[in-house]
Tab-separated table of C-alpha atoms in Angstrom:
chain	number	residue	atom	x	y	z
A	1	MET	CA	-6.500	-4.905	-6.578
A	2	SER	CA	-4.966	-7.653	-8.898
A	3	SER	CA	-5.508	-11.671	-8.212
A	4	GLU	CA	-1.938	-11.619	-7.155
A	5	SER	CA	-2.317	-8.920	-4.588
A	6	ARG	CA	-5.331	-10.289	-3.172
A	7	THR	CA	-3.566	-13.667	-2.489
A	8	LEU	CA	-0.934	-11.791	-0.949
A	9	VAL	CA	-3.521	-10.174	1.229
A	10	LEU	CA	-5.178	-13.458	2.324
A	11	LEU	CA	-1.688	-14.988	2.971
A	12	ALA	CA	-0.778	-11.774	5.510
A	13	LEU	CA	-4.144	-12.263	6.987
A	14	VAL	CA	-4.025	-15.815	8.028
A	15	ALA	CA	-0.288	-15.678	9.145
A	16	ASN	CA	-0.737	-12.292	11.219
A	17	ALA	CA	-3.950	-13.773	12.573
A	18	ILE	CA	-2.044	-17.251	13.785
A	19	ILE	CA	1.069	-15.382	14.786
A	20	ALA	CA	-1.161	-12.993	17.087
A	21	VAL	CA	-2.598	-15.747	18.980
A	22	ILE	CA	0.788	-17.416	19.599
A	23	LYS	CA	2.435	-13.987	20.671
A	24	PHE	CA	-0.410	-13.210	23.240
A	25	VAL	CA	0.092	-16.452	24.818
A	26	ALA	CA	3.483	-16.167	25.247
A	27	ALA	CA	3.402	-12.593	26.382
A	28	ALA	CA	1.058	-13.832	28.895
A	29	ILE	CA	3.307	-16.609	30.136
A	30	SER	CA	6.546	-14.753	30.013
A	31	GLY	CA	5.457	-11.033	30.517
A	32	SER	CA	7.690	-9.825	27.971
A	33	SER	CA	7.109	-6.050	26.933
A	34	ALA	CA	8.461	-6.802	23.634
A	35	MET	CA	6.667	-10.030	23.200
A	36	LEU	CA	3.445	-8.107	23.926
A	37	SER	CA	4.375	-5.285	21.473
A	38	GLU	CA	4.757	-7.824	18.761
A	39	ALA	CA	1.493	-9.155	19.660
A	40	VAL	CA	-0.204	-5.960	19.333
A	41	HIS	CA	1.812	-5.481	16.015
A	42	SER	CA	0.163	-8.551	14.539
A	43	VAL	CA	-3.249	-7.763	15.494
A	44	ALA	CA	-2.725	-4.384	13.867
A	45	ASP	CA	-1.696	-6.090	10.919
A	46	THR	CA	-4.747	-8.610	10.925
A	47	GLY	CA	-6.891	-5.520	11.123
A	48	ASN	CA	-5.060	-4.070	8.164
A	49	GLN	CA	-5.703	-7.060	5.923
A	50	LEU	CA	-9.171	-6.612	6.444
A	51	PHE	CA	-9.228	-3.103	5.681
A	52	LEU	CA	-7.631	-3.810	2.503
A	53	LEU	CA	-10.100	-6.517	1.793
A	54	ARG	CA	-13.022	-4.114	2.356
A	55	GLY	CA	-11.499	-1.517	0.134
A	56	THR	CA	-10.931	-3.738	-2.623
A	57	ALA	CA	-14.610	-5.000	-2.498
A	58	VAL	CA	-15.985	-1.547	-2.419
A	59	SER	CA	-13.826	-0.264	-5.347
A	60	ARG	CA	-15.347	-2.704	-7.600
A	61	TYR	CA	-18.691	-1.170	-7.362
A	62	ALA	CA	-20.449	0.175	-10.608
A	63	ALA	CA	-20.293	3.705	-11.311
A	64	ASP	CA	-23.566	5.365	-9.987
A	65	THR	CA	-25.022	9.022	-10.038
A	66	ARG	CA	-23.196	9.857	-6.696
A	67	HIS	CA	-19.775	8.260	-8.200
A	68	PRO	CA	-19.824	8.786	-12.024
A	69	PHE	CA	-16.171	7.502	-12.055
A	70	GLY	CA	-16.983	4.551	-9.741
A	71	ARG	CA	-15.427	4.053	-6.412
A	72	GLY	CA	-11.955	2.995	-6.995
A	73	LYS	CA	-10.427	5.412	-4.655
A	74	GLU	CA	-12.078	3.156	-1.770
A	75	VAL	CA	-8.777	0.937	-1.767
A	76	PHE	CA	-6.790	4.206	-1.352
A	77	PHE	CA	-8.642	5.400	1.507
A	78	TRP	CA	-8.755	1.990	3.169
A	79	SER	CA	-5.019	2.192	2.596
A	80	PHE	CA	-4.582	5.340	4.634
A	81	MET	CA	-6.639	3.763	7.281
A	82	VAL	CA	-4.083	0.686	7.523
A	83	ALA	CA	-1.634	3.592	8.136
A	84	VAL	CA	-3.616	5.423	10.982
A	85	PHE	CA	-4.498	1.814	12.592
A	86	LEU	CA	-0.681	0.772	12.261
A	87	PHE	CA	0.247	4.351	14.048
A	88	VAL	CA	-2.421	4.156	16.711
A	89	GLY	CA	-2.794	0.421	17.185
A	90	GLY	CA	0.582	-0.500	16.676
A	91	ALA	CA	3.198	1.923	17.579
A	92	ALA	CA	1.406	3.794	20.232
A	93	VAL	CA	0.156	1.033	22.293
A	94	SER	CA	3.900	-0.667	21.902
A	95	PHE	CA	5.460	2.535	23.037
A	96	ILE	CA	3.111	3.075	26.232
A	97	SER	CA	3.853	-0.683	27.082
A	98	GLY	CA	7.514	-0.372	26.603
A	99	TRP	CA	7.820	3.363	28.546
A	100	ASP	CA	5.552	1.509	31.616
A	101	HIS	CA	7.782	-1.653	31.749
A	102	PHE	CA	11.075	0.436	31.397
A	103	TYR	CA	10.024	2.284	34.724
A	104	HIS	CA	8.574	-0.801	36.124
A	105	PRO	CA	10.616	-3.577	34.936
A	106	GLU	CA	9.827	-7.380	35.568
A	107	GLU	CA	12.287	-10.224	36.057
A	108	PRO	CA	13.275	-11.750	32.727
A	109	GLN	CA	11.657	-15.421	32.375
A	110	ASP	CA	11.043	-18.389	30.204
A	111	LEU	CA	13.676	-17.056	27.413
A	112	ALA	CA	13.194	-20.609	25.584
A	113	LEU	CA	9.675	-20.159	24.899
A	114	ASN	CA	10.263	-16.420	23.644
A	115	LEU	CA	12.624	-17.562	21.081
A	116	ILE	CA	10.709	-20.472	20.004
A	117	VAL	CA	7.578	-18.219	19.539
A	118	LEU	CA	9.504	-15.324	17.857
A	119	GLY	CA	11.442	-18.059	15.719
A	120	LEU	CA	7.915	-19.299	14.389
A	121	ALA	CA	6.594	-15.952	13.966
A	122	GLY	CA	9.584	-15.015	11.918
A	123	ALA	CA	9.376	-18.456	9.625
A	124	PHE	CA	5.408	-17.760	9.180
A	125	GLU	CA	6.289	-13.767	8.406
A	126	TYR	CA	9.072	-14.679	6.059
A	127	GLY	CA	7.743	-17.681	4.114
A	128	ILE	CA	3.847	-16.937	3.867
A	129	ALA	CA	3.760	-13.050	3.714
A	130	PHE	CA	7.027	-11.357	3.150
A	131	ARG	CA	8.762	-13.254	0.465
A	132	PRO	CA	6.103	-13.750	-1.832
A	133	ALA	CA	5.262	-10.110	-1.672
A	134	LEU	CA	9.003	-9.473	-2.131
A	135	LYS	CA	8.891	-11.553	-5.254
A	136	GLU	CA	6.039	-9.898	-6.636
A	137	PHE	CA	7.190	-6.493	-6.004
A	138	ASN	CA	10.411	-7.429	-7.813
A	139	ARG	CA	8.928	-9.013	-10.561
A	140	ARG	CA	6.657	-5.522	-11.183
A	141	ARG	CA	9.423	-3.153	-10.721
A	142	GLY	CA	11.871	-4.740	-13.593
A	143	GLY	CA	14.916	-2.531	-13.809
A	144	LYS	CA	13.837	0.348	-11.672
A	145	SER	CA	15.285	1.223	-8.222
A	146	VAL	CA	13.349	0.272	-5.312
A	147	MET	CA	12.773	3.783	-4.323
A	148	ARG	CA	11.492	4.559	-7.687
A	149	ALA	CA	9.609	1.357	-7.989
A	150	ILE	CA	7.757	2.200	-4.611
A	151	ARG	CA	6.877	5.920	-6.006
A	152	ASP	CA	5.343	4.402	-9.065
A	153	ALA	CA	3.264	1.748	-7.813
A	154	LYS	CA	-0.246	2.164	-7.927
A	155	ASP	CA	-1.400	-0.849	-6.104
A	156	PRO	CA	-1.493	-0.018	-2.453
A	157	ALA	CA	-2.364	-3.747	-1.399
A	158	LEU	CA	1.044	-5.076	-2.558
A	159	LEU	CA	2.925	-1.749	-0.791
A	160	VAL	CA	1.051	-2.374	2.353
A	161	VAL	CA	1.544	-5.881	2.737
A	162	LEU	CA	5.255	-5.353	1.678
A	163	PHE	CA	5.883	-2.365	4.068
A	164	GLU	CA	4.130	-4.204	6.830
A	165	ASP	CA	5.719	-7.576	6.696
A	166	THR	CA	9.265	-5.600	6.304
A	167	ALA	CA	8.452	-4.004	9.663
A	168	ALA	CA	7.259	-7.226	11.198
A	169	THR	CA	10.360	-9.302	10.102
A	170	LEU	CA	12.465	-6.672	11.480
A	171	GLY	CA	10.175	-6.571	14.847
A	172	VAL	CA	10.933	-10.279	15.493
A	173	SER	CA	14.567	-9.506	15.167
A	174	LEU	CA	14.294	-6.485	17.626
A	175	ALA	CA	12.184	-8.293	20.127
A	176	ALA	CA	14.472	-11.368	20.091
A	177	ALA	CA	17.436	-9.171	20.754
A	178	GLY	CA	15.440	-7.204	23.447
A	179	VAL	CA	14.571	-10.894	25.356
A	180	ILE	CA	18.141	-12.317	25.085
A	181	THR	CA	19.871	-9.060	26.326
A	182	ALA	CA	17.349	-8.943	29.272
A	183	HIS	CA	17.802	-12.454	29.983
A	184	VAL	CA	21.885	-12.122	29.931
A	185	THR	CA	22.090	-8.887	31.739
A	186	GLY	CA	19.052	-9.806	34.071
A	187	ASP	CA	17.706	-6.228	33.603
A	188	GLY	CA	14.210	-6.171	32.503
A	189	ARG	CA	14.461	-2.734	31.082
A	190	TRP	CA	16.244	-3.997	27.831
A	191	ASP	CA	12.949	-5.886	26.902
A	192	ALA	CA	11.253	-2.390	27.333
A	193	VAL	CA	13.523	-0.813	25.196
A	194	ALA	CA	13.111	-3.163	22.110
A	195	SER	CA	9.363	-2.437	22.891
A	196	MET	CA	9.944	1.193	22.243
A	197	VAL	CA	12.430	0.561	19.255
A	198	ILE	CA	9.743	-1.476	17.593
A	199	ALA	CA	7.113	1.255	18.328
A	200	VAL	CA	9.544	3.727	16.335
A	201	LEU	CA	9.700	1.060	13.537
A	202	LEU	CA	5.836	0.798	13.501
A	203	ALA	CA	5.694	4.463	13.334
A	204	ALA	CA	7.930	5.002	10.395
A	205	THR	CA	6.350	2.267	8.467
A	206	ALA	CA	2.926	3.905	9.245
A	207	TRP	CA	4.068	7.291	8.277
A	208	LEU	CA	5.701	5.979	4.717
A	209	LEU	CA	2.517	4.134	4.111
A	210	ALA	CA	0.469	7.281	4.691
A	211	PHE	CA	2.756	9.168	2.383
A	212	GLU	CA	2.511	6.808	-0.340
A	213	THR	CA	-1.319	6.294	-0.512
A	214	LYS	CA	-2.087	10.320	0.326
A	215	SER	CA	-0.631	11.087	-3.263
A	216	MET	CA	-2.885	8.647	-5.084
A	217	LEU	CA	-6.187	9.561	-2.578
A	218	VAL	CA	-5.870	13.290	-3.560
A	219	GLY	CA	-5.523	12.684	-7.175
A	220	GLU	CA	-2.299	11.428	-8.748
A	221	ALA	CA	-1.621	11.606	-12.391
A	222	ALA	CA	-0.802	8.448	-14.270
A	223	SER	CA	2.809	7.702	-14.514
A	224	ARG	CA	5.007	9.424	-17.103
A	225	GLU	CA	5.477	6.359	-19.423
A	226	ASN	CA	1.881	6.243	-19.514
A	227	ARG	CA	1.248	9.967	-20.353
A	228	SER	CA	3.760	9.685	-22.927
A	229	ALA	CA	2.160	6.704	-24.465
A	230	ILE	CA	-0.986	8.107	-24.522
A	231	ARG	CA	0.306	11.413	-26.369
A	232	ALA	CA	1.860	9.405	-29.013
A	233	ALA	CA	-1.263	7.054	-29.343
A	234	ALA	CA	-3.188	10.262	-30.135
A	235	LEU	CA	-0.939	11.626	-32.323
A	236	GLY	CA	-0.497	8.559	-34.185
A	237	VAL	CA	-4.191	9.222	-35.646
A	238	GLY	CA	-3.834	10.788	-39.236
A	239	THR	CA	-6.392	13.625	-38.564
A	240	VAL	CA	-4.607	14.908	-35.357
A	241	SER	CA	-2.408	17.687	-36.206
A	242	SER	CA	-1.325	18.739	-32.536
A	243	ILE	CA	-2.310	17.802	-28.703
A	244	GLY	CA	-2.993	20.782	-26.422
A	245	ARG	CA	-3.656	19.912	-22.698
A	246	LEU	CA	-3.243	16.474	-21.354
A	247	LEU	CA	-4.808	15.660	-17.851
A	248	THR	CA	-4.767	12.420	-16.407
A	249	MET	CA	-5.668	11.163	-12.845
A	250	HIS	CA	-6.034	7.523	-11.358
A	251	THR	CA	-9.698	6.808	-10.020
A	252	GLY	CA	-8.582	3.397	-8.663
A	253	ALA	CA	-5.645	1.036	-8.800
A	254	ASP	CA	-5.994	0.175	-12.439
A	255	ARG	CA	-8.216	2.982	-13.696
A	256	ILE	CA	-7.025	6.077	-15.204
A	257	LEU	CA	-9.017	9.140	-16.124
A	258	VAL	CA	-7.854	10.850	-19.220
A	259	THR	CA	-8.949	14.464	-20.464
A	260	MET	CA	-7.078	15.916	-23.616
A	261	ASP	CA	-7.543	19.106	-26.157
A	262	ILE	CA	-6.853	17.816	-29.622
A	263	ASP	CA	-6.232	20.206	-32.973
A	264	PHE	CA	-7.584	18.428	-35.754
A	265	GLU	CA	-6.424	19.094	-39.452
A	266	ASP	CA	-8.510	21.755	-41.022
A	267	GLY	CA	-11.154	21.040	-43.285
A	268	LEU	CA	-12.784	18.075	-41.335
A	269	SER	CA	-16.587	17.751	-41.154
A	270	GLY	CA	-18.424	17.145	-37.622
A	271	ASP	CA	-18.856	13.527	-38.495
A	272	GLN	CA	-15.121	13.022	-39.593
A	273	ILE	CA	-14.153	14.686	-36.151
A	274	GLU	CA	-16.424	12.317	-34.111
A	275	SER	CA	-14.951	9.331	-36.013
A	276	SER	CA	-11.467	10.708	-35.172
A	277	ILE	CA	-12.353	11.177	-31.696
A	278	HIS	CA	-13.560	7.333	-31.550
A	279	ASP	CA	-10.173	6.451	-33.352
A	280	ILE	CA	-8.257	8.395	-30.556
A	281	GLU	CA	-10.105	6.641	-27.675
A	282	ALA	CA	-9.278	3.327	-29.448
A	283	ALA	CA	-5.669	3.786	-29.787
A	284	ILE	CA	-5.304	5.016	-26.282
A	285	ARG	CA	-6.848	2.123	-24.950
A	286	GLU	CA	-4.640	-0.360	-26.798
A	287	VAL	CA	-1.621	0.903	-25.284
A	288	VAL	CA	-2.835	1.660	-21.723
A	289	PRO	CA	-5.641	-0.505	-21.224
A	290	ASN	CA	-6.156	1.195	-17.693
A	291	ALA	CA	-7.624	4.202	-19.519
A	292	ALA	CA	-11.000	3.489	-18.417
A	293	ASN	CA	-12.405	6.984	-18.992
A	294	VAL	CA	-11.289	9.091	-22.062
A	295	PHE	CA	-12.758	12.507	-22.490
A	296	ILE	CA	-11.509	14.148	-26.125
A	297	GLU	CA	-12.142	18.101	-26.474
A	298	PRO	CA	-11.508	19.189	-30.006
A	299	ASN	CA	-10.193	22.784	-30.074
A	300	PRO	CA	-12.110	24.990	-32.578
A	301	PRO	CA	-10.354	25.643	-35.614
A	302	GLN	CA	-8.119	28.967	-36.101
């Protein structure tokens, strides 16, 4: 995780913890199901930030005999756990609460309190967490489309914060709509409907996070741009005649494993081939600094 991503996670952690307390107090006073769903959502988000911080800390452990390539994939595992926790702790609880309140509606009350709390929550979510995350995401994606940038992103912390706070910002709007409609119509079931819609939103967010982190967890290759840069760097070494198999895999958010078969020019001695391998490794790391582990296999001469 980069320093920018860590800062985003810490900001989101503080914002969500404060918001969760405020929402629970408002839910207890007003009896709003949508407000309770939003409170549970904020608790889930707070736990998710702790998951990410844990994954980041463990992913920095040095390589050892049990983990020869380090433990960089820990951050992918804990990001996947974020999706699980968001689904179970957020979506499921919110839907059950909304379902119960739909069949046992309560009289809407304390409209002003709910709207004040939701307004404060929206300001916290947008200003402290969502806006910085969106700014960082736009900086990294450059001219890529949003979906292409999401697919190419290898930093799960940024994606988690961005997705969570997008859902949180939309959730605040949905909760406000449910509270206002319930108050205007005098029918508390609208509040329950808002709670269930928020649950669906959280479930969709959880599924998207799980889908994106699963690929990294099971062993996603480096991007096409990085693979092309690696191939070009190797071919730029004068003693290389051609490249056979090139395999890459992310072993962490900022670590890439590279293995490749190289055909060297005829007539090279063993020492010359060894020297060329060192040159290839240096050239690869110059263009792709994240290439933490590079293994070159020279093909036998024909």
